[in-house]
Structures are given as structure tokens and as C-alpha cells.
Amino acid sequence: MRFVAGIWRLLTAALGIWALKTVWGLPHVWTYVNVQCTVLIVFVMLWSSAASLIHGQQPPAWLKGGVTVYALLLVVGSLTVIPSAPLDVASVPVMRLVGLGVPALMHWVVPGMVILDFLLFDPHHRLKALDVLVWLIYPAAYVGFLLVRGTWMPHAGPGMGGSSYPMAFLDPTLLGWSQFGVSCLKVAAATLALGAVLCLLDRAMPERPVLGAA
């Protein structure tokens, strides 16, 4: 089944690349967390696909688990915070694929395939409790990136009114610093919670992949 896993992962990466292709010439759009997460997903899934197809070394468990956590965050964010944020997706030339646009690919299809990959093709009992803390590094780095960019280029877009903060729930100029801090804590809490759930699920599932060798 490792060839099936390899093809699944290659398809996941291909859909991610397809979505990224539509925003390639729009640098300000790359500030969105879904775009950055898609880049990470493509990298890890290409690595994992190649390893499956040629029986090579798979990505480390903490990295594969981290990508799965970020995929979960994208799905949860799509259901809660992100739809209410001023996402200027109208500026993105949407390329259609089986009736789905870029937002659907980045928020639902590609993350969903990553989650299914973890459930069906990954071996389990590999994640460690400390991995949850490692997975906080990217959200913290992303917030730092937003703050630095917002200070140096306050009107670079793609937020509403030309704001350099792409999402309202992480825009200190809109929320104020206290509420911005609360939003950051919510992101950290969501990452920790989903990471803990993933670790528990990893422990609860059979050690061998559900659909055979990865």
C-alpha cells in the first residue's frame, strides 16, 4: 500500500501547487496563513510521497505531525475565525478545479487530505508530548512576521483599507494591543489543544498504518 500512500501524497502536493500557482504573482497574498501553510504542506507531502514511492526516509514524526496540526487549524479556522476576517480573495485570480476555487482548496481540500493521510497511511505511536510545544513555533513566528511587516510596511495590504495585516483577528491597529494579545493567546490555545488531540489520537490508533506500510 505504500504506492497508494505515495500517490495520495503526490496528489495532495499537486493540488497545493495548483492553488499556489494562482497567487504566485501576488506577493502580498503570501502573508495569509493559509498560503504559507499550503507551502509547508506541499514540501512535506512531496518529501513523504517520494519516500513512499522509492522506500526512502520519511519526514520526522514531529514535522509530519506539525503539518497535520496546521491542517486542522485551517479547517477549524475556516469554521470559526477566518470567515469573519476581511480576506480580500477577490483580488486573487481564482482558478477553478472541479468547481472549487483557491480558498476551498487551501482551507478544506488540501488540509482534509493531509488529515486523512495521517489517519490512514502514517504509522502511529511516534508523537511525543513535547512535540506540541514545537508546533507552537510557527504560529509564534507568523505573529512576529505580521508585527515586523506591519511596522515597516503599514499600508502594504492585503488587509482592508490597505492594512498590512491580512486578517482582522490578528490586526493590532484594528483591535488594540490588549485584544490582539487575547487573539494570540487563542491561537496558541487552539494549537496546543489540537496538538494534544493529535498526540492522543496517535496513541489510540494501531501502531502500523491502517492501510499498510507508508
PDB file of N, CA, C and O in Angstrom, residues 55-106:
ATOM      1  N   HIS A  55      10.747   3.976  -1.256  1.00  0.00           N
ATOM      2  CA  HIS A  55      11.071   3.314   0.010  1.00  0.00           C
ATOM      3  C   HIS A  55      12.231   4.028   0.711  1.00  0.00           C
ATOM      4  O   HIS A  55      13.177   3.403   1.205  1.00  0.00           O
ATOM      5  N   GLY A  56      12.141   5.357   0.746  1.00  0.00           N
ATOM      6  CA  GLY A  56      13.184   6.166   1.366  1.00  0.00           C
ATOM      7  C   GLY A  56      12.829   6.581   2.779  1.00  0.00           C
ATOM      8  O   GLY A  56      11.925   6.023   3.408  1.00  0.00           O
ATOM      9  N   GLN A  57      13.548   7.591   3.276  1.00  0.00           N
ATOM     10  CA  GLN A  57      13.368   8.071   4.641  1.00  0.00           C
ATOM     11  C   GLN A  57      12.198   9.043   4.705  1.00  0.00           C
ATOM     12  O   GLN A  57      12.199  10.072   4.028  1.00  0.00           O
ATOM     13  N   GLN A  58      11.210   8.737   5.531  1.00  0.00           N
ATOM     14  CA  GLN A  58      10.048   9.602   5.691  1.00  0.00           C
ATOM     15  C   GLN A  58      10.413  10.842   6.513  1.00  0.00           C
ATOM     16  O   GLN A  58      11.392  10.847   7.261  1.00  0.00           O
ATOM     17  N   PRO A  59       9.637  11.926   6.376  1.00  0.00           N
ATOM     18  CA  PRO A  59       9.851  13.096   7.239  1.00  0.00           C
ATOM     19  C   PRO A  59       9.741  12.699   8.709  1.00  0.00           C
ATOM     20  O   PRO A  59       9.014  11.756   9.046  1.00  0.00           O
ATOM     21  N   PRO A  60      10.458  13.392   9.590  1.00  0.00           N
ATOM     22  CA  PRO A  60      10.360  13.060  11.016  1.00  0.00           C
ATOM     23  C   PRO A  60       8.932  13.220  11.519  1.00  0.00           C
ATOM     24  O   PRO A  60       8.152  14.018  10.995  1.00  0.00           O
ATOM     25  N   ALA A  61       8.605  12.459  12.547  1.00  0.00           N
ATOM     26  CA  ALA A  61       7.230  12.431  13.055  1.00  0.00           C
ATOM     27  C   ALA A  61       6.764  13.810  13.501  1.00  0.00           C
ATOM     28  O   ALA A  61       5.609  14.191  13.275  1.00  0.00           O
ATOM     29  N   TRP A  62       7.660  14.585  14.132  1.00  0.00           N
ATOM     30  CA  TRP A  62       7.241  15.898  14.631  1.00  0.00           C
ATOM     31  C   TRP A  62       6.871  16.837  13.481  1.00  0.00           C
ATOM     32  O   TRP A  62       5.957  17.656  13.610  1.00  0.00           O
ATOM     33  N   LEU A  63       7.564  16.693  12.338  1.00  0.00           N
ATOM     34  CA  LEU A  63       7.267  17.544  11.192  1.00  0.00           C
ATOM     35  C   LEU A  63       5.960  17.127  10.530  1.00  0.00           C
ATOM     36  O   LEU A  63       5.112  17.967  10.212  1.00  0.00           O
ATOM     37  N   LYS A  64       5.785  15.827  10.338  1.00  0.00           N
ATOM     38  CA  LYS A  64       4.543  15.333   9.740  1.00  0.00           C
ATOM     39  C   LYS A  64       3.358  15.644  10.646  1.00  0.00           C
ATOM     40  O   LYS A  64       2.274  16.031  10.178  1.00  0.00           O
ATOM     41  N   GLY A  65       3.563  15.489  11.959  1.00  0.00           N
ATOM     42  CA  GLY A  65       2.502  15.825  12.898  1.00  0.00           C
ATOM     43  C   GLY A  65       2.189  17.308  12.901  1.00  0.00           C
ATOM     44  O   GLY A  65       1.025  17.716  12.986  1.00  0.00           O
ATOM     45  N   GLY A  66       3.230  18.136  12.788  1.00  0.00           N
ATOM     46  CA  GLY A  66       3.017  19.579  12.757  1.00  0.00           C
ATOM     47  C   GLY A  66       2.184  20.011  11.567  1.00  0.00           C
ATOM     48  O   GLY A  66       1.273  20.841  11.686  1.00  0.00           O
ATOM     49  N   VAL A  67       2.478  19.445  10.403  1.00  0.00           N
ATOM     50  CA  VAL A  67       1.690  19.764   9.210  1.00  0.00           C
ATOM     51  C   VAL A  67       0.234  19.363   9.412  1.00  0.00           C
ATOM     52  O   VAL A  67      -0.685  20.069   8.988  1.00  0.00           O
ATOM     53  N   THR A  68       0.020  18.237  10.082  1.00  0.00           N
ATOM     54  CA  THR A  68      -1.351  17.788  10.345  1.00  0.00           C
ATOM     55  C   THR A  68      -2.064  18.738  11.301  1.00  0.00           C
ATOM     56  O   THR A  68      -3.252  19.048  11.120  1.00  0.00           O
ATOM     57  N   VAL A  69      -1.356  19.215  12.315  1.00  0.00           N
ATOM     58  CA  VAL A  69      -1.949  20.183  13.243  1.00  0.00           C
ATOM     59  C   VAL A  69      -2.322  21.469  12.516  1.00  0.00           C
ATOM     60  O   VAL A  69      -3.412  22.028  12.719  1.00  0.00           O
ATOM     61  N   TYR A  70      -1.447  21.952  11.646  1.00  0.00           N
ATOM     62  CA  TYR A  70      -1.747  23.186  10.915  1.00  0.00           C
ATOM     63  C   TYR A  70      -2.904  22.972   9.942  1.00  0.00           C
ATOM     64  O   TYR A  70      -3.699  23.890   9.704  1.00  0.00           O
ATOM     65  N   ALA A  71      -3.009  21.767   9.389  1.00  0.00           N
ATOM     66  CA  ALA A  71      -4.165  21.455   8.543  1.00  0.00           C
ATOM     67  C   ALA A  71      -5.451  21.502   9.367  1.00  0.00           C
ATOM     68  O   ALA A  71      -6.474  22.045   8.924  1.00  0.00           O
ATOM     69  N   LEU A  72      -5.395  20.954  10.569  1.00  0.00           N
ATOM     70  CA  LEU A  72      -6.557  21.019  11.461  1.00  0.00           C
ATOM     71  C   LEU A  72      -6.901  22.463  11.808  1.00  0.00           C
ATOM     72  O   LEU A  72      -8.081  22.841  11.855  1.00  0.00           O
ATOM     73  N   LEU A  73      -5.877  23.281  12.045  1.00  0.00           N
ATOM     74  CA  LEU A  73      -6.110  24.696  12.355  1.00  0.00           C
ATOM     75  C   LEU A  73      -6.794  25.410  11.191  1.00  0.00           C
ATOM     76  O   LEU A  73      -7.673  26.256  11.404  1.00  0.00           O
ATOM     77  N   LEU A  74      -6.398  25.086   9.966  1.00  0.00           N
ATOM     78  CA  LEU A  74      -7.029  25.710   8.802  1.00  0.00           C
ATOM     79  C   LEU A  74      -8.505  25.347   8.723  1.00  0.00           C
ATOM     80  O   LEU A  74      -9.353  26.200   8.446  1.00  0.00           O
ATOM     81  N   VAL A  75      -8.811  24.085   8.976  1.00  0.00           N
ATOM     82  CA  VAL A  75     -10.209  23.651   8.921  1.00  0.00           C
ATOM     83  C   VAL A  75     -11.015  24.306  10.037  1.00  0.00           C
ATOM     84  O   VAL A  75     -12.101  24.855   9.803  1.00  0.00           O
ATOM     85  N   VAL A  76     -10.482  24.272  11.255  1.00  0.00           N
ATOM     86  CA  VAL A  76     -11.186  24.884  12.390  1.00  0.00           C
ATOM     87  C   VAL A  76     -11.315  26.388  12.187  1.00  0.00           C
ATOM     88  O   VAL A  76     -12.364  26.982  12.459  1.00  0.00           O
ATOM     89  N   GLY A  77     -10.243  27.016  11.695  1.00  0.00           N
ATOM     90  CA  GLY A  77     -10.297  28.452  11.434  1.00  0.00           C
ATOM     91  C   GLY A  77     -11.336  28.813  10.396  1.00  0.00           C
ATOM     92  O   GLY A  77     -12.007  29.845  10.500  1.00  0.00           O
ATOM     93  N   SER A  78     -11.491  27.958   9.394  1.00  0.00           N
ATOM     94  CA  SER A  78     -12.499  28.210   8.363  1.00  0.00           C
ATOM     95  C   SER A  78     -13.909  28.160   8.938  1.00  0.00           C
ATOM     96  O   SER A  78     -14.816  28.826   8.437  1.00  0.00           O
ATOM     97  N   LEU A  79     -14.078  27.362   9.978  1.00  0.00           N
ATOM     98  CA  LEU A  79     -15.398  27.229  10.598  1.00  0.00           C
ATOM     99  C   LEU A  79     -15.681  28.311  11.634  1.00  0.00           C
ATOM    100  O   LEU A  79     -16.830  28.507  12.017  1.00  0.00           O
ATOM    101  N   THR A  80     -14.626  28.996  12.088  1.00  0.00           N
ATOM    102  CA  THR A  80     -14.799  29.941  13.194  1.00  0.00           C
ATOM    103  C   THR A  80     -14.318  31.342  12.850  1.00  0.00           C
ATOM    104  O   THR A  80     -15.108  32.213  12.510  1.00  0.00           O
ATOM    105  N   VAL A  81     -13.023  31.553  12.910  1.00  0.00           N
ATOM    106  CA  VAL A  81     -12.479  32.910  12.846  1.00  0.00           C
ATOM    107  C   VAL A  81     -12.338  33.441  11.439  1.00  0.00           C
ATOM    108  O   VAL A  81     -12.748  34.563  11.138  1.00  0.00           O
ATOM    109  N   ILE A  82     -11.755  32.649  10.555  1.00  0.00           N
ATOM    110  CA  ILE A  82     -11.332  33.161   9.256  1.00  0.00           C
ATOM    111  C   ILE A  82     -12.476  33.692   8.399  1.00  0.00           C
ATOM    112  O   ILE A  82     -12.325  34.714   7.753  1.00  0.00           O
ATOM    113  N   PRO A  83     -13.679  33.073   8.383  1.00  0.00           N
ATOM    114  CA  PRO A  83     -14.740  33.631   7.538  1.00  0.00           C
ATOM    115  C   PRO A  83     -15.129  35.054   7.891  1.00  0.00           C
ATOM    116  O   PRO A  83     -15.580  35.805   7.037  1.00  0.00           O
ATOM    117  N   SER A  84     -14.942  35.453   9.157  1.00  0.00           N
ATOM    118  CA  SER A  84     -15.322  36.804   9.559  1.00  0.00           C
ATOM    119  C   SER A  84     -14.218  37.818   9.319  1.00  0.00           C
ATOM    120  O   SER A  84     -14.416  39.006   9.486  1.00  0.00           O
ATOM    121  N   ALA A  85     -13.029  37.336   8.938  1.00  0.00           N
ATOM    122  CA  ALA A  85     -11.911  38.238   8.688  1.00  0.00           C
ATOM    123  C   ALA A  85     -12.030  38.825   7.290  1.00  0.00           C
ATOM    124  O   ALA A  85     -12.607  38.223   6.396  1.00  0.00           O
ATOM    125  N   PRO A  86     -11.478  40.031   7.079  1.00  0.00           N
ATOM    126  CA  PRO A  86     -11.594  40.685   5.776  1.00  0.00           C
ATOM    127  C   PRO A  86     -10.614  40.115   4.766  1.00  0.00           C
ATOM    128  O   PRO A  86      -9.643  40.754   4.392  1.00  0.00           O
ATOM    129  N   LEU A  87     -10.847  38.884   4.331  1.00  0.00           N
ATOM    130  CA  LEU A  87      -9.958  38.259   3.371  1.00  0.00           C
ATOM    131  C   LEU A  87     -10.269  38.785   1.977  1.00  0.00           C
ATOM    132  O   LEU A  87     -11.350  38.565   1.440  1.00  0.00           O
ATOM    133  N   ASP A  88      -9.319  39.477   1.397  1.00  0.00           N
ATOM    134  CA  ASP A  88      -9.533  40.106   0.101  1.00  0.00           C
ATOM    135  C   ASP A  88      -9.270  39.103  -1.018  1.00  0.00           C
ATOM    136  O   ASP A  88      -8.398  39.293  -1.854  1.00  0.00           O
ATOM    137  N   VAL A  89     -10.031  37.999  -1.015  1.00  0.00           N
ATOM    138  CA  VAL A  89      -9.803  36.971  -2.020  1.00  0.00           C
ATOM    139  C   VAL A  89     -10.283  37.413  -3.388  1.00  0.00           C
ATOM    140  O   VAL A  89      -9.977  36.780  -4.393  1.00  0.00           O
ATOM    141  N   ALA A  90     -11.037  38.504  -3.452  1.00  0.00           N
ATOM    142  CA  ALA A  90     -11.489  38.980  -4.757  1.00  0.00           C
ATOM    143  C   ALA A  90     -10.320  39.431  -5.614  1.00  0.00           C
ATOM    144  O   ALA A  90     -10.409  39.466  -6.841  1.00  0.00           O
ATOM    145  N   SER A  91      -9.192  39.779  -4.958  1.00  0.00           N
ATOM    146  CA  SER A  91      -8.027  40.226  -5.716  1.00  0.00           C
ATOM    147  C   SER A  91      -7.225  39.060  -6.268  1.00  0.00           C
ATOM    148  O   SER A  91      -6.282  39.252  -7.019  1.00  0.00           O
ATOM    149  N   VAL A  92      -7.594  37.835  -5.880  1.00  0.00           N
ATOM    150  CA  VAL A  92      -6.862  36.656  -6.330  1.00  0.00           C
ATOM    151  C   VAL A  92      -7.535  36.090  -7.572  1.00  0.00           C
ATOM    152  O   VAL A  92      -8.736  35.826  -7.556  1.00  0.00           O
ATOM    153  N   PRO A  93      -6.784  35.893  -8.661  1.00  0.00           N
ATOM    154  CA  PRO A  93      -7.387  35.282  -9.845  1.00  0.00           C
ATOM    155  C   PRO A  93      -7.697  33.815  -9.581  1.00  0.00           C
ATOM    156  O   PRO A  93      -6.824  32.961  -9.606  1.00  0.00           O
ATOM    157  N   VAL A  94      -8.933  33.521  -9.291  1.00  0.00           N
ATOM    158  CA  VAL A  94      -9.312  32.171  -8.875  1.00  0.00           C
ATOM    159  C   VAL A  94      -9.321  31.226 -10.073  1.00  0.00           C
ATOM    160  O   VAL A  94      -9.982  31.475 -11.065  1.00  0.00           O
ATOM    161  N   MET A  95      -8.580  30.155  -9.933  1.00  0.00           N
ATOM    162  CA  MET A  95      -8.563  29.114 -10.960  1.00  0.00           C
ATOM    163  C   MET A  95      -9.470  27.988 -10.499  1.00  0.00           C
ATOM    164  O   MET A  95      -9.367  27.518  -9.369  1.00  0.00           O
ATOM    165  N   ARG A  96     -10.364  27.582 -11.355  1.00  0.00           N
ATOM    166  CA  ARG A  96     -11.339  26.569 -10.976  1.00  0.00           C
ATOM    167  C   ARG A  96     -10.804  25.159 -11.226  1.00  0.00           C
ATOM    168  O   ARG A  96     -10.175  24.887 -12.231  1.00  0.00           O
ATOM    169  N   LEU A  97     -11.067  24.288 -10.292  1.00  0.00           N
ATOM    170  CA  LEU A  97     -10.731  22.878 -10.445  1.00  0.00           C
ATOM    171  C   LEU A  97     -11.903  22.092  -9.884  1.00  0.00           C
ATOM    172  O   LEU A  97     -12.193  22.165  -8.698  1.00  0.00           O
ATOM    173  N   VAL A  98     -12.565  21.365 -10.733  1.00  0.00           N
ATOM    174  CA  VAL A  98     -13.792  20.642 -10.389  1.00  0.00           C
ATOM    175  C   VAL A  98     -14.729  21.505  -9.555  1.00  0.00           C
ATOM    176  O   VAL A  98     -15.335  21.052  -8.587  1.00  0.00           O
ATOM    177  N   GLY A  99     -14.847  22.763  -9.952  1.00  0.00           N
ATOM    178  CA  GLY A  99     -15.791  23.655  -9.297  1.00  0.00           C
ATOM    179  C   GLY A  99     -15.306  24.267  -8.006  1.00  0.00           C
ATOM    180  O   GLY A  99     -16.061  24.951  -7.333  1.00  0.00           O
ATOM    181  N   LEU A 100     -14.047  24.022  -7.621  1.00  0.00           N
ATOM    182  CA  LEU A 100     -13.526  24.549  -6.364  1.00  0.00           C
ATOM    183  C   LEU A 100     -12.527  25.659  -6.640  1.00  0.00           C
ATOM    184  O   LEU A 100     -11.661  25.527  -7.500  1.00  0.00           O
ATOM    185  N   GLY A 101     -12.623  26.754  -5.882  1.00  0.00           N
ATOM    186  CA  GLY A 101     -11.678  27.839  -6.020  1.00  0.00           C
ATOM    187  C   GLY A 101     -10.523  27.686  -5.054  1.00  0.00           C
ATOM    188  O   GLY A 101     -10.456  26.750  -4.254  1.00  0.00           O
ATOM    189  N   VAL A 102      -9.612  28.635  -5.102  1.00  0.00           N
ATOM    190  CA  VAL A 102      -8.415  28.601  -4.268  1.00  0.00           C
ATOM    191  C   VAL A 102      -8.740  28.538  -2.775  1.00  0.00           C
ATOM    192  O   VAL A 102      -8.150  27.736  -2.043  1.00  0.00           O
ATOM    193  N   PRO A 103      -9.665  29.368  -2.255  1.00  0.00           N
ATOM    194  CA  PRO A 103      -9.954  29.279  -0.817  1.00  0.00           C
ATOM    195  C   PRO A 103     -10.408  27.885  -0.385  1.00  0.00           C
ATOM    196  O   PRO A 103      -9.988  27.386   0.661  1.00  0.00           O
ATOM    197  N   ALA A 104     -11.259  27.250  -1.195  1.00  0.00           N
ATOM    198  CA  ALA A 104     -11.730  25.908  -0.842  1.00  0.00           C
ATOM    199  C   ALA A 104     -10.590  24.900  -0.858  1.00  0.00           C
ATOM    200  O   ALA A 104     -10.502  24.023   0.009  1.00  0.00           O
ATOM    201  N   LEU A 105      -9.702  25.018  -1.830  1.00  0.00           N
ATOM    202  CA  LEU A 105      -8.563  24.104  -1.899  1.00  0.00           C
ATOM    203  C   LEU A 105      -7.664  24.260  -0.680  1.00  0.00           C
ATOM    204  O   LEU A 105      -7.238  23.275  -0.073  1.00  0.00           O
ATOM    205  N   MET A 106      -7.373  25.513  -0.305  1.00  0.00           N
ATOM    206  CA  MET A 106      -6.424  25.762   0.779  1.00  0.00           C
ATOM    207  C   MET A 106      -7.017  25.538   2.160  1.00  0.00           C
ATOM    208  O   MET A 106      -6.287  25.210   3.102  1.00  0.00           O
TER     209      MET A 106
END
